[in-house]
Every structure is written in C-alpha cells, then in structure tokens.
mmCIF file of C-alpha atoms and ligand atoms in Angstrom:
data_model
loop_
_atom_site.group_PDB
_atom_site.id
_atom_site.type_symbol
_atom_site.label_atom_id
_atom_site.label_comp_id
_atom_site.label_asym_id
_atom_site.label_seq_id
_atom_site.Cartn_x
_atom_site.Cartn_y
_atom_site.Cartn_z
ATOM 1 C CA MET A 1104 -19.185 -3.800 7.228
ATOM 2 C CA LYS A 1105 -16.848 -2.701 10.005
ATOM 3 C CA ARG A 1106 -13.456 -1.943 8.491
ATOM 4 C CA PRO A 1107 -10.361 0.139 9.253
ATOM 5 C CA LYS A 1108 -9.974 3.664 7.936
ATOM 6 C CA ILE A 1109 -8.104 3.194 4.658
ATOM 7 C CA VAL A 1110 -5.500 5.655 3.424
ATOM 8 C CA ILE A 1111 -3.683 5.268 0.102
ATOM 9 C CA ASN A 1112 -0.270 6.858 -0.251
ATOM 10 C CA CYS A 1113 1.608 6.921 -3.496
ATOM 11 C CA ALA A 1114 4.351 8.829 -5.312
ATOM 12 C CA MET A 1115 4.098 9.318 -9.067
ATOM 13 C CA SER A 1116 5.696 11.163 -11.944
ATOM 14 C CA ALA A 1117 3.903 13.970 -13.812
ATOM 15 C CA ASP A 1118 2.808 11.315 -16.345
ATOM 16 C CA GLY A 1119 1.269 9.153 -13.603
ATOM 17 C CA LYS A 1120 3.942 6.430 -13.407
ATOM 18 C CA ILE A 1121 4.980 4.933 -10.078
ATOM 19 C CA ALA A 1122 8.058 2.907 -11.123
ATOM 20 C CA LEU A 1123 10.508 2.432 -13.984
ATOM 21 C CA PRO A 1124 9.411 0.694 -17.236
ATOM 22 C CA THR A 1125 11.251 -2.385 -15.870
ATOM 23 C CA LYS A 1126 8.896 -2.158 -12.826
ATOM 24 C CA LYS A 1127 11.894 -1.513 -10.580
ATOM 25 C CA GLN A 1128 11.523 1.306 -8.095
ATOM 26 C CA LEU A 1129 13.116 4.721 -8.374
ATOM 27 C CA ARG A 1130 13.140 7.613 -5.949
ATOM 28 C CA ILE A 1131 10.133 9.760 -6.874
ATOM 29 C CA SER A 1132 9.515 11.465 -3.508
ATOM 30 C CA CYS A 1133 11.502 14.491 -2.363
ATOM 31 C CA GLU A 1134 12.990 14.597 1.151
ATOM 32 C CA LYS A 1135 9.942 16.449 2.567
ATOM 33 C CA ASP A 1136 7.601 13.868 1.071
ATOM 34 C CA ILE A 1137 9.646 11.010 2.501
ATOM 35 C CA GLU A 1138 9.352 12.623 5.938
ATOM 36 C CA ARG A 1139 5.562 12.975 5.457
ATOM 37 C CA MET A 1140 5.339 9.324 4.363
ATOM 38 C CA TYR A 1141 7.190 8.091 7.468
ATOM 39 C CA LYS A 1142 4.878 10.152 9.713
ATOM 40 C CA LEU A 1143 1.885 8.639 7.932
ATOM 41 C CA ARG A 1144 3.300 5.152 8.573
ATOM 42 C CA HIS A 1145 3.930 6.048 12.222
ATOM 43 C CA ASP A 1146 0.266 7.115 12.555
ATOM 44 C CA SER A 1147 -1.047 3.863 11.020
ATOM 45 C CA ASP A 1148 -1.789 0.555 12.727
ATOM 46 C CA ALA A 1149 -0.706 -1.368 9.620
ATOM 47 C CA ILE A 1150 0.859 -0.885 6.172
ATOM 48 C CA LEU A 1151 -0.299 -3.053 3.269
ATOM 49 C CA VAL A 1152 1.381 -3.930 -0.044
ATOM 50 C CA GLY A 1153 0.967 -6.580 -2.747
ATOM 51 C CA ILE A 1154 3.462 -9.389 -3.292
ATOM 52 C CA ASN A 1155 4.782 -7.884 -6.547
ATOM 53 C CA THR A 1156 5.976 -4.817 -4.640
ATOM 54 C CA ILE A 1157 7.858 -7.091 -2.235
ATOM 55 C CA LEU A 1158 9.422 -9.024 -5.126
ATOM 56 C CA SER A 1159 10.388 -5.959 -7.189
ATOM 57 C CA ASP A 1160 11.399 -3.435 -4.507
ATOM 58 C CA ASP A 1161 12.177 -5.478 -1.375
ATOM 59 C CA PRO A 1162 10.933 -2.654 0.912
ATOM 60 C CA LYS A 1163 11.424 -2.744 4.706
ATOM 61 C CA LEU A 1164 8.063 -1.034 5.376
ATOM 62 C CA THR A 1165 9.221 0.352 8.708
ATOM 63 C CA VAL A 1166 9.438 3.857 10.198
ATOM 64 C CA LYS A 1167 12.947 5.340 10.254
ATOM 65 C CA GLU A 1168 14.204 6.945 13.497
ATOM 66 C CA LYS A 1169 15.784 9.686 11.382
ATOM 67 C CA TYR A 1170 12.301 10.975 10.518
ATOM 68 C CA VAL A 1171 10.224 10.055 13.612
ATOM 69 C CA LYS A 1172 11.596 9.942 17.165
ATOM 70 C CA ASN A 1173 10.669 6.747 19.056
ATOM 71 C CA PRO A 1174 8.723 5.444 16.070
ATOM 72 C CA HIS A 1175 5.757 3.121 16.329
ATOM 73 C CA GLN A 1176 6.323 0.271 13.882
ATOM 74 C CA PRO A 1177 3.028 -0.625 12.202
ATOM 75 C CA ILE A 1178 2.211 -4.219 11.325
ATOM 76 C CA ARG A 1179 3.325 -5.025 7.777
ATOM 77 C CA ILE A 1180 0.696 -6.794 5.704
ATOM 78 C CA ILE A 1181 1.504 -8.562 2.423
ATOM 79 C CA LEU A 1182 -1.256 -9.743 0.055
ATOM 80 C CA ASP A 1183 0.348 -12.952 -1.181
ATOM 81 C CA SER A 1184 -2.149 -15.672 -2.182
ATOM 82 C CA ASN A 1185 0.527 -18.273 -2.982
ATOM 83 C CA CYS A 1186 3.035 -17.433 -0.248
ATOM 84 C CA LYS A 1187 5.768 -16.217 -2.601
ATOM 85 C CA THR A 1188 7.278 -13.881 0.006
ATOM 86 C CA PRO A 1189 10.992 -14.802 0.267
ATOM 87 C CA VAL A 1190 12.030 -15.849 3.789
ATOM 88 C CA ASP A 1191 14.843 -13.275 3.588
ATOM 89 C CA ALA A 1192 12.663 -10.379 2.329
ATOM 90 C CA LEU A 1193 13.325 -7.174 4.293
ATOM 91 C CA ALA A 1194 9.588 -6.857 4.994
ATOM 92 C CA VAL A 1195 9.749 -9.962 7.190
ATOM 93 C CA ASN A 1196 12.806 -8.887 9.188
ATOM 94 C CA THR A 1197 12.445 -8.763 12.968
ATOM 95 C CA GLN A 1198 12.088 -4.950 13.140
ATOM 96 C CA ALA A 1199 8.278 -5.265 13.125
ATOM 97 C CA LYS A 1200 5.489 -7.813 12.946
ATOM 98 C CA THR A 1201 4.409 -9.051 9.499
ATOM 99 C CA TRP A 1202 1.158 -10.711 8.475
ATOM 100 C CA ILE A 1203 1.288 -12.614 5.188
ATOM 101 C CA ILE A 1204 -2.219 -13.025 3.781
ATOM 102 C CA THR A 1205 -2.567 -16.187 1.696
ATOM 103 C CA SER A 1206 -5.418 -18.182 0.216
ATOM 104 C CA GLY A 1207 -3.806 -21.574 0.706
ATOM 105 C CA LYS A 1208 -1.169 -23.434 2.643
ATOM 106 C CA CYS A 1209 2.267 -21.991 3.274
ATOM 107 C CA ASN A 1210 5.027 -24.369 4.278
ATOM 108 C CA LYS A 1211 7.775 -21.745 4.475
ATOM 109 C CA LYS A 1212 9.557 -21.245 7.796
ATOM 110 C CA PHE A 1213 9.534 -17.597 8.796
ATOM 111 C CA LYS A 1214 10.748 -16.091 12.094
ATOM 112 C CA ASP A 1215 8.336 -15.678 15.036
ATOM 113 C CA ASN A 1216 7.407 -12.095 14.083
ATOM 114 C CA VAL A 1217 5.668 -13.417 10.954
ATOM 115 C CA GLU A 1218 2.132 -14.775 10.957
ATOM 116 C CA ILE A 1219 0.492 -16.505 7.992
ATOM 117 C CA ILE A 1220 -3.222 -15.714 7.818
ATOM 118 C CA LYS A 1221 -5.624 -17.404 5.456
ATOM 119 C CA CYS A 1222 -8.401 -15.387 3.774
ATOM 120 C CA GLU A 1223 -11.160 -16.066 1.257
ATOM 121 C CA THR A 1224 -10.533 -15.305 -2.421
ATOM 122 C CA ASP A 1225 -12.680 -13.125 -4.683
ATOM 123 C CA ALA A 1226 -14.053 -13.969 -8.167
ATOM 124 C CA GLU A 1227 -10.614 -13.208 -9.681
ATOM 125 C CA GLY A 1228 -8.765 -15.480 -7.267
ATOM 126 C CA LEU A 1229 -7.255 -12.542 -5.359
ATOM 127 C CA ILE A 1230 -7.564 -12.068 -1.599
ATOM 128 C CA ASP A 1231 -11.135 -10.978 -0.884
ATOM 129 C CA LEU A 1232 -10.768 -7.454 0.458
ATOM 130 C CA GLU A 1233 -13.988 -7.403 2.487
ATOM 131 C CA ASP A 1234 -13.033 -10.642 4.242
ATOM 132 C CA LEU A 1235 -9.537 -9.255 4.839
ATOM 133 C CA LEU A 1236 -10.728 -5.888 6.188
ATOM 134 C CA GLU A 1237 -13.225 -7.449 8.571
ATOM 135 C CA MET A 1238 -10.479 -9.703 9.925
ATOM 136 C CA LEU A 1239 -8.112 -6.722 10.290
ATOM 137 C CA TYR A 1240 -10.770 -4.690 12.113
ATOM 138 C CA ASN A 1241 -11.355 -7.571 14.514
ATOM 139 C CA ARG A 1242 -7.609 -7.643 15.151
ATOM 140 C CA GLU A 1243 -7.672 -3.962 16.224
ATOM 141 C CA ILE A 1244 -6.335 -2.522 12.957
ATOM 142 C CA LYS A 1245 -8.247 0.758 12.849
ATOM 143 C CA THR A 1246 -6.025 2.673 10.389
ATOM 144 C CA LEU A 1247 -4.615 0.922 7.343
ATOM 145 C CA LEU A 1248 -2.083 2.542 5.020
ATOM 146 C CA VAL A 1249 -2.142 1.051 1.507
ATOM 147 C CA GLU A 1250 1.144 1.727 -0.272
ATOM 148 C CA GLY A 1251 0.766 -0.213 -3.497
ATOM 149 C CA GLY A 1252 1.466 -1.314 -6.044
ATOM 150 C CA SER A 1253 -0.802 -0.580 -8.965
ATOM 151 C CA THR A 1254 -2.949 -3.722 -8.764
ATOM 152 C CA VAL A 1255 -3.563 -3.399 -5.041
ATOM 153 C CA ILE A 1256 -4.435 0.308 -5.259
ATOM 154 C CA TRP A 1257 -6.768 -0.366 -8.198
ATOM 155 C CA ASN A 1258 -8.606 -3.088 -6.283
ATOM 156 C CA PHE A 1259 -9.136 -0.971 -3.177
ATOM 157 C CA LEU A 1260 -10.426 1.922 -5.331
ATOM 158 C CA ASN A 1261 -12.554 -0.299 -7.555
ATOM 159 C CA ASN A 1262 -14.240 -1.814 -4.483
ATOM 160 C CA GLY A 1263 -14.888 1.616 -2.948
ATOM 161 C CA LEU A 1264 -12.728 0.681 0.042
ATOM 162 C CA VAL A 1265 -10.787 3.929 0.389
ATOM 163 C CA ASP A 1266 -11.160 7.004 2.589
ATOM 164 C CA ASP A 1267 -8.177 9.281 1.928
ATOM 165 C CA ILE A 1268 -5.646 9.337 -0.904
ATOM 166 C CA TYR A 1269 -2.326 11.183 -0.798
ATOM 167 C CA VAL A 1270 -0.459 11.454 -4.087
ATOM 168 C CA TYR A 1271 2.883 13.164 -4.372
ATOM 169 C CA MET A 1272 3.509 14.194 -7.977
ATOM 170 C CA ALA A 1273 7.140 14.829 -8.871
ATOM 171 C CA PRO A 1274 8.045 17.068 -11.807
ATOM 172 C CA ILE A 1275 9.536 14.187 -13.815
ATOM 173 C CA ILE A 1276 8.368 12.127 -16.798
ATOM 174 C CA ILE A 1277 9.053 8.370 -16.959
ATOM 175 C CA GLY A 1278 6.970 7.285 -19.961
ATOM 176 C CA GLY A 1279 6.438 3.767 -21.269
ATOM 177 C CA SER A 1280 3.098 2.226 -22.168
ATOM 178 C CA LYS A 1281 3.621 -0.673 -19.762
ATOM 179 C CA THR A 1282 5.126 1.321 -16.892
ATOM 180 C CA PRO A 1283 3.034 0.855 -13.689
ATOM 181 C CA THR A 1284 0.664 3.723 -12.920
ATOM 182 C CA MET A 1285 -1.082 4.486 -9.640
ATOM 183 C CA ALA A 1286 -4.063 2.268 -10.527
ATOM 184 C CA ASP A 1287 -3.713 -0.444 -13.178
ATOM 185 C CA GLY A 1288 -5.762 -3.649 -12.864
ATOM 186 C CA GLU A 1289 -8.620 -4.110 -15.338
ATOM 187 C CA GLY A 1290 -9.790 -0.501 -15.320
ATOM 188 C CA ILE A 1291 -13.433 0.520 -15.601
ATOM 189 C CA LYS A 1292 -15.634 -1.222 -18.155
ATOM 190 C CA SER A 1293 -18.189 1.547 -18.615
ATOM 191 C CA LEU A 1294 -18.549 5.230 -17.771
ATOM 192 C CA ASP A 1295 -20.911 4.575 -14.890
ATOM 193 C CA GLU A 1296 -18.031 2.789 -13.127
ATOM 194 C CA LEU A 1297 -15.902 5.964 -13.064
ATOM 195 C CA ILE A 1298 -14.259 6.431 -9.675
ATOM 196 C CA ASN A 1299 -14.861 9.991 -8.529
ATOM 197 C CA LEU A 1300 -12.605 11.833 -6.124
ATOM 198 C CA GLU A 1301 -12.958 15.096 -4.262
ATOM 199 C CA ILE A 1302 -9.898 17.303 -3.868
ATOM 200 C CA VAL A 1303 -9.414 18.094 -0.177
ATOM 201 C CA ASN A 1304 -6.122 19.952 -0.532
ATOM 202 C CA VAL A 1305 -3.336 20.684 -3.014
ATOM 203 C CA LYS A 1306 0.020 22.093 -1.943
ATOM 204 C CA ARG A 1307 3.566 22.467 -3.174
ATOM 205 C CA LEU A 1308 5.974 20.126 -1.416
ATOM 206 C CA GLY A 1309 9.649 20.550 -2.304
ATOM 207 C CA PRO A 1310 9.858 20.509 -6.089
ATOM 208 C CA GLY A 1311 6.555 18.625 -6.473
ATOM 209 C CA ILE A 1312 2.884 18.790 -5.539
ATOM 210 C CA LEU A 1313 1.000 16.903 -2.831
ATOM 211 C CA PHE A 1314 -2.645 16.083 -3.560
ATOM 212 C CA HIS A 1315 -5.049 15.015 -0.848
ATOM 213 C CA PHE A 1316 -8.210 13.406 -2.234
ATOM 214 C CA LYS A 1317 -11.238 11.783 -0.675
ATOM 215 C CA MET A 1318 -13.175 9.126 -2.499
ATOM 216 C CA ILE A 1319 -16.773 9.995 -3.368
ATOM 217 C CA ILE A 1320 -18.904 6.874 -2.955
HETATM 218 N N1 LIG B 1677 5.741 4.856 -6.276
HETATM 219 C C1 LIG B 1677 5.059 4.245 -5.325
HETATM 220 O O1 LIG B 1677 4.469 4.906 -4.437
HETATM 221 C C2 LIG B 1677 5.003 2.738 -5.292
HETATM 222 C C3 LIG B 1677 4.629 2.083 -4.110
HETATM 223 C C4 LIG B 1677 4.542 0.686 -4.118
HETATM 224 C C5 LIG B 1677 4.825 -0.022 -5.293
HETATM 225 N N2 LIG B 1677 5.199 0.625 -6.408
HETATM 226 C C6 LIG B 1677 5.465 -0.113 -7.677
HETATM 227 O O2 LIG B 1677 4.330 -0.914 -7.995
HETATM 228 C C7 LIG B 1677 4.767 -1.987 -8.822
HETATM 229 C C8 LIG B 1677 4.099 -3.288 -8.365
HETATM 230 O O3 LIG B 1677 2.711 -3.188 -8.633
HETATM 231 P P1 LIG B 1677 1.919 -4.443 -9.208
HETATM 232 O O4 LIG B 1677 0.610 -3.947 -9.670
HETATM 233 O O5 LIG B 1677 2.782 -5.160 -10.191
HETATM 234 O O6 LIG B 1677 1.791 -5.416 -7.963
HETATM 235 P P2 LIG B 1677 1.239 -5.255 -6.464
HETATM 236 O O7 LIG B 1677 0.016 -4.413 -6.475
HETATM 237 O O8 LIG B 1677 2.366 -4.892 -5.576
HETATM 238 O O9 LIG B 1677 0.871 -6.787 -6.130
HETATM 239 C C9 LIG B 1677 -0.189 -7.381 -6.833
HETATM 240 C C10 LIG B 1677 -0.307 -8.826 -6.436
HETATM 241 O O10 LIG B 1677 -0.766 -8.934 -5.086
HETATM 242 C C11 LIG B 1677 -1.510 -10.124 -4.952
HETATM 243 N N3 LIG B 1677 -2.847 -9.873 -4.457
HETATM 244 C C12 LIG B 1677 -3.532 -10.732 -3.656
HETATM 245 N N4 LIG B 1677 -4.730 -10.265 -3.367
HETATM 246 C C13 LIG B 1677 -4.856 -9.076 -3.996
HETATM 247 C C14 LIG B 1677 -5.922 -8.145 -4.093
HETATM 248 N N5 LIG B 1677 -7.085 -8.319 -3.462
HETATM 249 N N6 LIG B 1677 -5.743 -7.052 -4.846
HETATM 250 C C15 LIG B 1677 -4.581 -6.851 -5.495
HETATM 251 N N7 LIG B 1677 -3.532 -7.709 -5.449
HETATM 252 C C16 LIG B 1677 -3.671 -8.823 -4.697
HETATM 253 C C17 LIG B 1677 -1.629 -10.735 -6.355
HETATM 254 O O11 LIG B 1677 -0.606 -11.735 -6.479
HETATM 255 P P3 LIG B 1677 -0.936 -13.248 -6.012
HETATM 256 O O12 LIG B 1677 -2.118 -13.678 -6.873
HETATM 257 O O13 LIG B 1677 0.307 -13.980 -6.275
HETATM 258 O O14 LIG B 1677 -1.309 -13.165 -4.577
HETATM 259 C C18 LIG B 1677 -1.333 -9.557 -7.252
HETATM 260 O O15 LIG B 1677 -0.837 -9.941 -8.517
HETATM 261 C C19 LIG B 1677 6.285 -2.064 -8.709
HETATM 262 O O16 LIG B 1677 6.817 -1.578 -9.921
HETATM 263 C C20 LIG B 1677 6.595 -1.098 -7.562
HETATM 264 O O17 LIG B 1677 7.858 -0.467 -7.731
HETATM 265 C C21 LIG B 1677 5.311 1.998 -6.435
#
C-alpha cells in the first residue's frame, strides 16, 4: 500500500501519562521541546488528531511564527466518524486548511477552508486507517504527523502504520489509573502481538529526555 511517511510525536510524564486524570491537557513539554514540535509540524504535509483531542484540548494545530519564520501551515486532519467537531473549534479556524474525516453524513456548516471527507470504517467502527492513508497519499500528503491522543496513537501502532516516534519525557509524575497514556486502546491480547521499537537516539532536552524510536515490523 502506498502511504505517507508517518511520524508520531507525543509528550509524556515519567509515568507515561499524556494528560491530567480529568483528560484535560497540561503543559508537559519544555520550551525547547515546543520549538522542536513546531519545526516537526512545519516539516509535515499534514497533522492528524482524534476527535477527543479536539473536544478536550481545543488545539489550533498550526505552526507559530515565534518558533518558525514564514511557517508552512500543514493540513489539519481530524478523525471524527460522527462529525462532532464544533464549528467554532480552533482547529477549523481559517489559519490553515482542515480535513474532517467522517464515516457518514455531516450537515454542519464550516468555513471554506474545511473539507468533509468520507472514509470506510474498520471492524470496530473507527475510520479505516489503510483507506484513509491511501486517500491521503493520493492527495499528495507524503509526511503525516500523528499527534494523538491515546486511541489514535494506539491504532496507528497496532496496525504497524508508523515509521518514526518522538517521545519527550518530562521529569514529572501525574498518576491515576485512568489517566491517558501514550497508547491506550485495547492493548495487545497475546505476547506475539507485542509492538517492538528500536531506539534511534536518546538525548537530554531541557529538563527532560527526548526519545527517537523506529517501529520494527
Ligand atoms: N501529551 C500529548 O502529546 C497529547 C497530544 C494529543 C492528545 N493528548 C491527550 O489525549 C487525550 C485524548 O485521547 P483519546 O484517546 O481520548 O482520544 P483521541 O485519540 O484524541 O480520539 C479518539 C477518537 O477518534 C475517533 N477515531 C476515528 N477513527 C479512529 C481511528 N481509526 N483510530 C482512533 N480513533 C479514531 C474515535 O471517535 P469517533 O468514533 O467519534 O470518531 C475515537 O474515539 C486527551 O486527554 C488529550 O489531552 C495528549
């Protein structure tokens, strides 16, 4: 299958959590990591998140001028089977194009920068990632940055649809048995489903550590 290069980027605490126990966001990245993240966005054709991230964090998903001069604004992609994206969400503002990926009809009226694209669903009723990635490739998306949340990252990993993974680990503990981690979803059912990674690089970044992994398929 022809698909874009897929890069996961995520910031977590030392206990692997990526948000507060309430699922609301908190600042995990240090200033240097934020700068790295904006450069990664600038170098990507598109940024992808799941609908829950839009509903809980209301991210803009753009590149800030403060970090990248004359930034390229990647296309923002939201996996949103039932078109729950609010018409006033920051991720649909006119600063960049947004593609909302649904599995059914969407009667909401968004501005002209927003396109609603229908995709097939998988056995769990979620957007079928292979169908999605083929469509993205055909639309000239050659580098896709997957930013979360936990369910989306899990599904990309579980389907072996990942090339590089960058994880910034901050020296903080959040705790909570239901706090989102980098990869939630169903988890593996048996040991032979373990997802193996190779460490490409590990370095200190500000007060934390940046890991660069590749997925071993
Ligand atoms: N620290 C970080 O780097 C970071 C970054 C981003 C998010 N977060 C955190 O992540 C949390 C949200 O994660 P989440 O797991 O609740 O939700 P999510 O991954 O943002 O969104 C999951 C939803 O996306 C939709 N979806 C459609 N197709 C999908 C597919 N193929 N695979 C996966 N999802 C698909 C589904 O909803 P429908 O069935 O309605 O379509 C699914 O329930 C928030 O707490 C947020 O703060 C942290």
